[in-house]
Amino acid sequence: MFFLYNLVVQIAGFLLQIAALFSSKLKLFVDGRKSVFDTLSSKISASDKTIWFHAASLGEYEQGLPVMEQIKEKFPNHKILVTFFSPSGYEVRKNNNIAHATVYLPLDTQKNVKEFLKLARPEMAFFIKYEFWPNYLNELKNQNIKTYLISGIFREKQSFFKWYGGFYRKALKNINYFFVQNESSKKLLQSIGFQNIKVSGDTRFDRVVSILDRDNSLDFIEEFKNDSTTIVIGSSWPKDESLLTNYINQSDSSVKFIIAPHNIKAEQIANLKSQIAKKTVLFSEKDSQNLAEYQVFIIDTIGILTKIYSYADIAYVGGGFGNPGVHNILEPATFGIPIVIGPNYSHFAEATALVNIEGCISITNQSELNQAFDLLVQNEDERYEKGHVCSTFVQMNKGATNTILKHILP
């Protein structure tokens, strides 16, 4: 089976190089891996001690950040190495201030794995949430490098729990300890013979709680908001926006809207703006404008949505009309803001929980969106109550980072 797996990885690597000629994202994926070993050679010396964290993409990086920060504090003489699988994570966080080296993870070939570990020299390895690469896990075990899964989550449909999943079950045996988000994940692992498991919860709660201690002020958002009731729309997609712009266009002039789309390509921003009948300004043109005069503010940049949520009276989080579903709702929740989302949220435990306890409203069509927004705009008590449910939920679920560290530290 290993022979077949390695053959498939080799073929996939070859096909990716061809596909990269026609896709800018795949070009980043392929070209970014060409310099990995040179980067490691220049940033990690033979005398260095390192701790390695692997994140599939941006969400997993943010999820693992509380553990990275604590590990860095506990091991000040070690270098932190962060790897990403996807360009959407690496390109956004390649210049982070937590890691001494941030690189793409080379494809999971036996040759790549041995070269990577020879240069990285990790004393511990942390995989965040998922991504189980058999060659990496095998070699980590062969070299007696402690390997942990943090904020792991497992579902019954995964191959580990099927009759044909023996190859991947074997790969899991190379992990020293599983820190999982919930009891169902623990029971699934126990059903295939694992006992080295602790339900630690989700480190994302620790991540978003820490946001409250930071400076979240943005002068230009304060100028735009101007004490008006403000709905912040985060990570929206066209399917979200088709409903949202209809609501915006018929909304009361006393309500303001901030839209931070998931995709900020110029043509999509222009298309979004063209659908809005209200006076609208872009982030890229804000410096020459009196922002208080506008009713809609489109954020055509990245990296500031979290701070913008701190100014929201109501939040809409996009992605809920697509797959795999809604984006991160914990960031607005930590600020005590009621949240509206689309219908596709069942794969996200925090969204399911907040819908069930009525801090979050799920809508499926224009009429339901209008009703949800009207309720929250017009009824301040309802807005406060749902926001309080959200913030309390976040506070009650923090602590995963401490649980993990207490177990792994001597």
XYZ file of C-alpha atoms in Angstrom:
410
model
C 0.000 0.000 0.000
C 2.877 2.365 0.767
C 4.291 1.758 -2.699
C 0.958 2.708 -4.278
C 0.609 5.783 -2.031
C 4.105 7.024 -2.896
C 3.459 6.452 -6.587
C 0.252 8.508 -6.394
C 2.058 11.355 -4.598
C 4.803 11.374 -7.234
C 2.260 11.473 -10.063
C 0.281 14.203 -8.296
C 3.434 16.298 -7.963
C 4.103 15.976 -11.695
C 0.513 16.845 -12.628
C 0.544 19.867 -10.321
C 3.534 21.291 -12.176
C 1.587 21.081 -15.429
C -1.601 22.494 -13.897
C 0.405 25.382 -12.415
C 0.971 26.676 -15.939
C -2.746 27.488 -16.098
C -3.565 28.474 -12.499
C -2.046 31.329 -10.506
C -2.957 29.640 -7.212
C -1.348 26.345 -8.211
C 1.689 28.270 -9.454
C 2.119 29.650 -5.930
C 1.661 26.103 -4.584
C 4.387 24.691 -6.851
C 6.844 27.606 -6.983
C 6.637 28.236 -3.245
C 7.978 24.760 -2.548
C 11.077 25.185 -4.699
C 12.931 27.246 -2.109
C 11.871 25.435 1.068
C 15.106 23.554 1.682
C 17.254 26.615 0.961
C 15.160 28.648 3.394
C 15.492 26.029 6.105
C 19.263 25.830 5.547
C 19.625 29.586 5.927
C 17.357 30.008 8.960
C 18.033 26.868 11.004
C 21.570 25.872 11.906
C 22.911 22.545 13.142
C 23.053 23.867 16.717
C 19.459 25.127 16.779
C 16.626 23.432 18.631
C 13.273 23.711 16.877
C 9.583 23.029 17.441
C 7.469 22.477 14.341
C 3.820 23.437 13.788
C 1.963 22.448 10.633
C -1.232 24.176 9.474
C -3.160 23.260 6.356
C -4.248 26.840 5.756
C -5.036 30.151 7.420
C -7.833 28.904 9.666
C -5.677 26.167 11.152
C -2.820 28.624 11.699
C -5.119 30.931 13.672
C -6.402 27.901 15.553
C -2.913 26.839 16.567
C -1.627 30.311 17.364
C -2.442 30.257 21.113
C -0.397 27.069 21.501
C 2.438 28.499 19.388
C 2.567 31.603 21.572
C 2.665 29.597 24.795
C 5.254 27.158 23.463
C 7.442 30.058 22.335
C 7.218 31.539 25.830
C 7.938 28.217 27.542
C 10.839 27.360 25.208
C 12.623 30.693 24.607
C 15.784 28.966 23.359
C 13.992 27.048 20.625
C 13.159 28.239 17.159
C 9.559 27.949 15.979
C 9.012 26.513 12.498
C 5.614 26.905 10.818
C 4.604 25.116 7.629
C 1.545 25.563 5.426
C 0.082 23.266 2.828
C -2.041 25.829 1.010
C -1.148 29.186 -0.589
C -4.204 30.807 1.000
C -2.537 30.288 4.383
C 1.096 30.808 3.489
C 0.668 33.958 1.410
C -1.287 35.711 4.166
C 0.883 34.669 7.123
C 4.355 34.147 5.632
C 5.589 37.258 7.471
C 4.109 36.387 10.867
C 5.969 37.365 14.046
C 5.627 34.039 15.881
C 7.884 31.833 13.733
C 11.594 32.020 13.007
C 10.919 30.284 9.699
C 7.676 29.924 7.740
C 7.625 27.723 4.645
C 5.405 25.527 2.517
C 5.294 21.870 3.504
C 7.052 19.842 0.786
C 4.932 17.123 -0.786
C 4.785 13.895 1.214
C 7.439 11.890 -0.634
C 9.984 9.824 1.250
C 12.846 11.877 -0.173
C 11.242 15.211 0.732
C 10.382 14.061 4.233
C 13.910 12.934 5.072
C 15.449 16.137 3.713
C 12.899 18.309 5.500
C 13.442 16.667 8.873
C 17.223 16.672 8.423
C 17.152 20.454 7.963
C 14.328 21.306 10.387
C 15.526 19.095 13.269
C 12.302 19.384 15.289
C 12.213 18.161 18.879
C 8.413 18.206 18.809
C 5.864 18.369 16.000
C 2.300 19.681 16.186
C -0.308 19.074 13.503
C -3.282 21.415 13.814
C -6.817 19.988 13.450
C -6.057 17.564 10.621
C -3.746 16.667 7.699
C -2.235 13.270 8.300
C 0.672 12.715 5.918
C 1.822 9.072 6.214
C 5.478 9.564 5.239
C 5.927 12.517 7.591
C 4.243 10.691 10.461
C 6.250 7.512 9.875
C 9.576 9.308 9.783
C 8.744 11.396 12.853
C 8.085 8.135 14.674
C 11.284 6.553 13.310
C 13.294 9.505 14.634
C 11.556 9.427 18.030
C 10.177 12.951 17.591
C 7.140 13.536 19.803
C 4.157 14.280 17.567
C 0.840 15.765 18.657
C -2.500 16.560 17.064
C -4.103 19.678 18.562
C -7.726 20.795 18.185
C -8.342 17.584 16.275
C -11.782 16.738 15.036
C -12.922 13.437 13.545
C -16.107 12.458 11.739
C -17.629 9.064 11.083
C -17.422 9.491 7.299
C -13.609 9.750 7.330
C -11.637 6.849 5.885
C -10.065 5.996 9.274
C -13.393 4.548 10.348
C -14.199 2.581 7.187
C -13.300 -1.006 6.352
C -10.849 0.214 3.705
C -9.072 2.704 5.963
C -6.363 0.468 7.414
C -3.531 2.352 5.690
C -4.541 5.673 7.246
C -5.329 4.087 10.617
C -1.765 2.822 10.643
C -0.490 6.342 9.978
C -2.411 7.639 13.007
C -0.512 5.209 15.230
C 2.566 7.377 14.794
C 0.946 10.254 16.716
C 1.939 10.303 20.372
C -1.149 12.073 21.642
C -4.469 13.352 20.294
C -5.986 16.530 21.734
C -9.486 16.595 20.263
C -12.289 19.118 20.299
C -15.183 16.955 21.453
C -16.355 13.662 22.933
C -17.579 12.311 19.591
C -14.047 12.574 18.170
C -12.685 10.757 21.217
C -15.232 7.951 20.871
C -14.462 7.520 17.171
C -10.735 7.158 17.907
C -11.473 4.745 20.737
C -13.578 2.660 18.347
C -10.445 1.904 16.299
C -8.255 1.150 19.307
C -6.766 4.476 20.409
C -6.603 5.486 24.075
C -3.979 8.274 23.972
C -6.670 10.943 23.699
C -7.799 13.956 25.691
C -10.826 16.150 25.015
C -9.161 19.539 25.336
C -11.647 21.626 23.374
C -10.935 24.034 20.551
C -7.951 26.396 20.822
C -9.771 28.866 18.569
C -11.716 29.995 21.647
C -8.440 30.940 23.339
C -7.413 32.732 20.181
C -10.527 34.885 19.979
C -10.627 35.605 23.717
C -7.103 37.034 23.451
C -8.355 39.483 20.813
C -10.227 41.365 23.537
C -6.934 42.331 25.187
C -5.572 43.972 22.044
C -6.023 47.422 20.574
C -8.892 47.003 18.123
C -9.382 50.686 17.341
C -9.534 51.925 13.744
C -9.955 55.690 13.363
C -11.483 55.469 9.891
C -14.136 52.985 11.056
C -15.053 55.277 13.935
C -15.389 58.149 11.473
C -17.598 56.080 9.177
C -19.779 54.606 11.951
C -20.414 58.008 13.509
C -22.492 56.434 16.324
C -24.909 54.810 13.842
C -26.267 51.272 14.158
C -23.808 49.290 12.038
C -24.055 45.874 10.424
C -20.674 44.324 9.609
C -20.712 41.742 6.818
C -17.604 39.554 6.949
C -16.185 37.066 4.443
C -19.139 37.387 2.078
C -19.511 35.504 -1.183
C -21.692 36.456 -4.185
C -24.529 34.205 -2.979
C -24.562 36.078 0.326
C -24.211 39.437 -1.372
C -27.187 38.976 -3.684
C -29.441 38.865 -0.605
C -27.509 41.431 1.384
C -27.504 44.111 -1.292
C -31.280 43.775 -1.659
C -31.628 44.439 2.062
C -29.129 47.293 2.025
C -30.912 49.035 -0.812
C -34.261 49.068 1.014
C -32.861 49.684 4.515
C -33.421 52.708 6.699
C -30.879 55.483 6.140
C -29.943 55.431 9.838
C -28.317 51.986 9.463
C -24.781 51.691 8.100
C -23.078 48.681 6.527
C -19.463 47.569 6.352
C -18.761 44.777 3.852
C -15.502 42.799 3.920
C -15.819 40.328 1.001
C -13.984 37.024 0.984
C -12.565 37.803 -2.452
C -11.181 41.290 -3.031
C -10.343 41.069 -6.724
C -11.004 44.415 -8.392
C -13.664 43.149 -10.785
C -15.648 41.491 -7.984
C -15.439 44.581 -5.807
C -16.653 46.696 -8.743
C -19.537 44.286 -9.347
C -20.514 44.380 -5.675
C -20.435 48.169 -5.577
C -22.565 48.376 -8.724
C -25.358 46.448 -6.972
C -25.618 48.949 -4.114
C -27.890 51.972 -4.469
C -26.721 53.631 -1.239
C -23.750 55.998 -1.066
C -20.747 53.670 -1.016
C -17.007 54.129 -0.414
C -14.093 51.693 -0.767
C -11.256 51.257 1.725
C -8.811 51.975 -1.110
C -10.312 55.432 -1.637
C -11.070 56.372 1.974
C -8.262 58.887 2.475
C -9.834 61.502 0.229
C -13.369 61.165 1.600
C -15.551 62.355 4.471
C -16.463 58.847 5.605
C -19.297 59.945 7.869
C -21.303 60.906 4.775
C -21.421 57.314 3.456
C -23.819 54.510 4.303
C -21.825 51.573 2.920
C -18.092 50.932 3.357
C -16.523 48.130 1.261
C -13.236 46.825 2.656
C -11.132 45.930 -0.398
C -8.126 44.854 1.672
C -7.295 42.017 4.073
C -6.167 41.696 7.664
C -8.473 44.121 9.501
C -11.826 42.308 9.667
C -11.309 41.205 13.266
C -10.864 44.790 14.420
C -13.839 45.913 12.347
C -16.069 43.395 14.146
C -15.423 45.318 17.368
C -17.482 48.192 15.903
C -20.430 46.029 14.845
C -23.872 46.107 16.398
C -24.868 43.122 14.242
C -22.672 40.755 12.226
C -23.371 38.700 9.130
C -20.749 36.015 8.473
C -20.604 34.729 4.898
C -19.987 31.351 3.326
C -23.176 29.733 4.584
C -24.625 29.340 1.102
C -21.631 27.363 -0.178
C -19.435 24.406 0.736
C -18.047 23.544 3.185
C -20.068 26.346 4.776
C -19.962 29.384 7.002
C -16.696 31.152 7.850
C -15.384 31.989 11.325
C -18.192 33.162 13.614
C -16.114 33.164 16.796
C -14.460 36.508 16.061
C -17.712 38.504 16.104
C -19.040 36.292 18.912
C -16.199 37.220 21.248
C -17.201 40.887 20.965
C -20.733 40.056 22.117
C -22.409 40.647 18.773
C -25.531 38.826 17.484
C -24.730 36.926 14.296
C -26.658 36.029 11.143
C -25.454 33.240 8.833
C -26.584 31.165 5.853
C -27.959 27.600 6.056
C -24.765 25.553 5.603
C -23.188 25.393 9.049
C -23.632 21.794 10.240
C -19.919 20.946 9.838
C -18.998 23.630 12.371
C -19.683 22.753 15.998
C -19.500 26.327 17.252
C -22.012 27.544 14.671
C -24.380 24.668 15.433
C -24.147 25.400 19.147
C -24.751 29.124 18.764
C -27.752 28.557 16.515
C -29.165 26.102 19.053
C -28.771 28.544 21.961
C -30.092 31.410 19.829
C -27.060 33.668 19.789
C -26.896 33.141 16.039
C -29.706 33.211 13.457
C -29.516 30.986 10.371
C -31.405 32.177 7.286
C -32.177 30.427 4.009
C -33.717 33.141 1.823
C -34.336 36.853 1.348
C -37.436 36.988 3.528
C -35.689 35.339 6.474
C -32.659 37.618 6.132
C -34.904 40.696 6.112
C -36.764 39.477 9.194
C -33.551 38.691 11.082
C -31.953 42.055 10.370
C -35.160 43.991 11.067
C -35.541 42.225 14.417
C -31.971 42.999 15.471
C -31.994 46.574 14.183
C -35.322 47.520 15.735
C -35.168 45.597 19.021
C -32.198 46.652 21.124
C -33.062 44.192 23.925
C -33.062 41.277 21.477
C -29.766 42.465 20.062
C -28.193 42.703 23.504
C -29.515 39.314 24.627
C -28.228 37.429 21.574
C -24.885 39.216 21.788
C -24.578 38.272 25.450
C -25.266 34.630 24.566
C -22.423 34.767 22.018
C -19.809 36.299 24.325
C -20.737 33.976 27.199
C -20.446 30.960 24.903
C -16.901 31.958 23.911
C -15.817 32.598 27.503
C -17.214 29.267 28.706
C -15.281 27.313 26.074
C -11.818 28.814 26.522
C -8.982 26.889 28.150
C -7.927 24.312 25.534
C -4.395 25.727 25.325
C -3.771 25.268 29.061
C -5.105 21.717 28.928
C -2.683 20.848 26.114
C 0.337 22.474 27.736
C -0.286 20.864 31.140
C -0.157 17.454 29.461
C 2.909 17.866 27.254
C 5.166 19.951 29.508
C 7.291 18.200 32.135
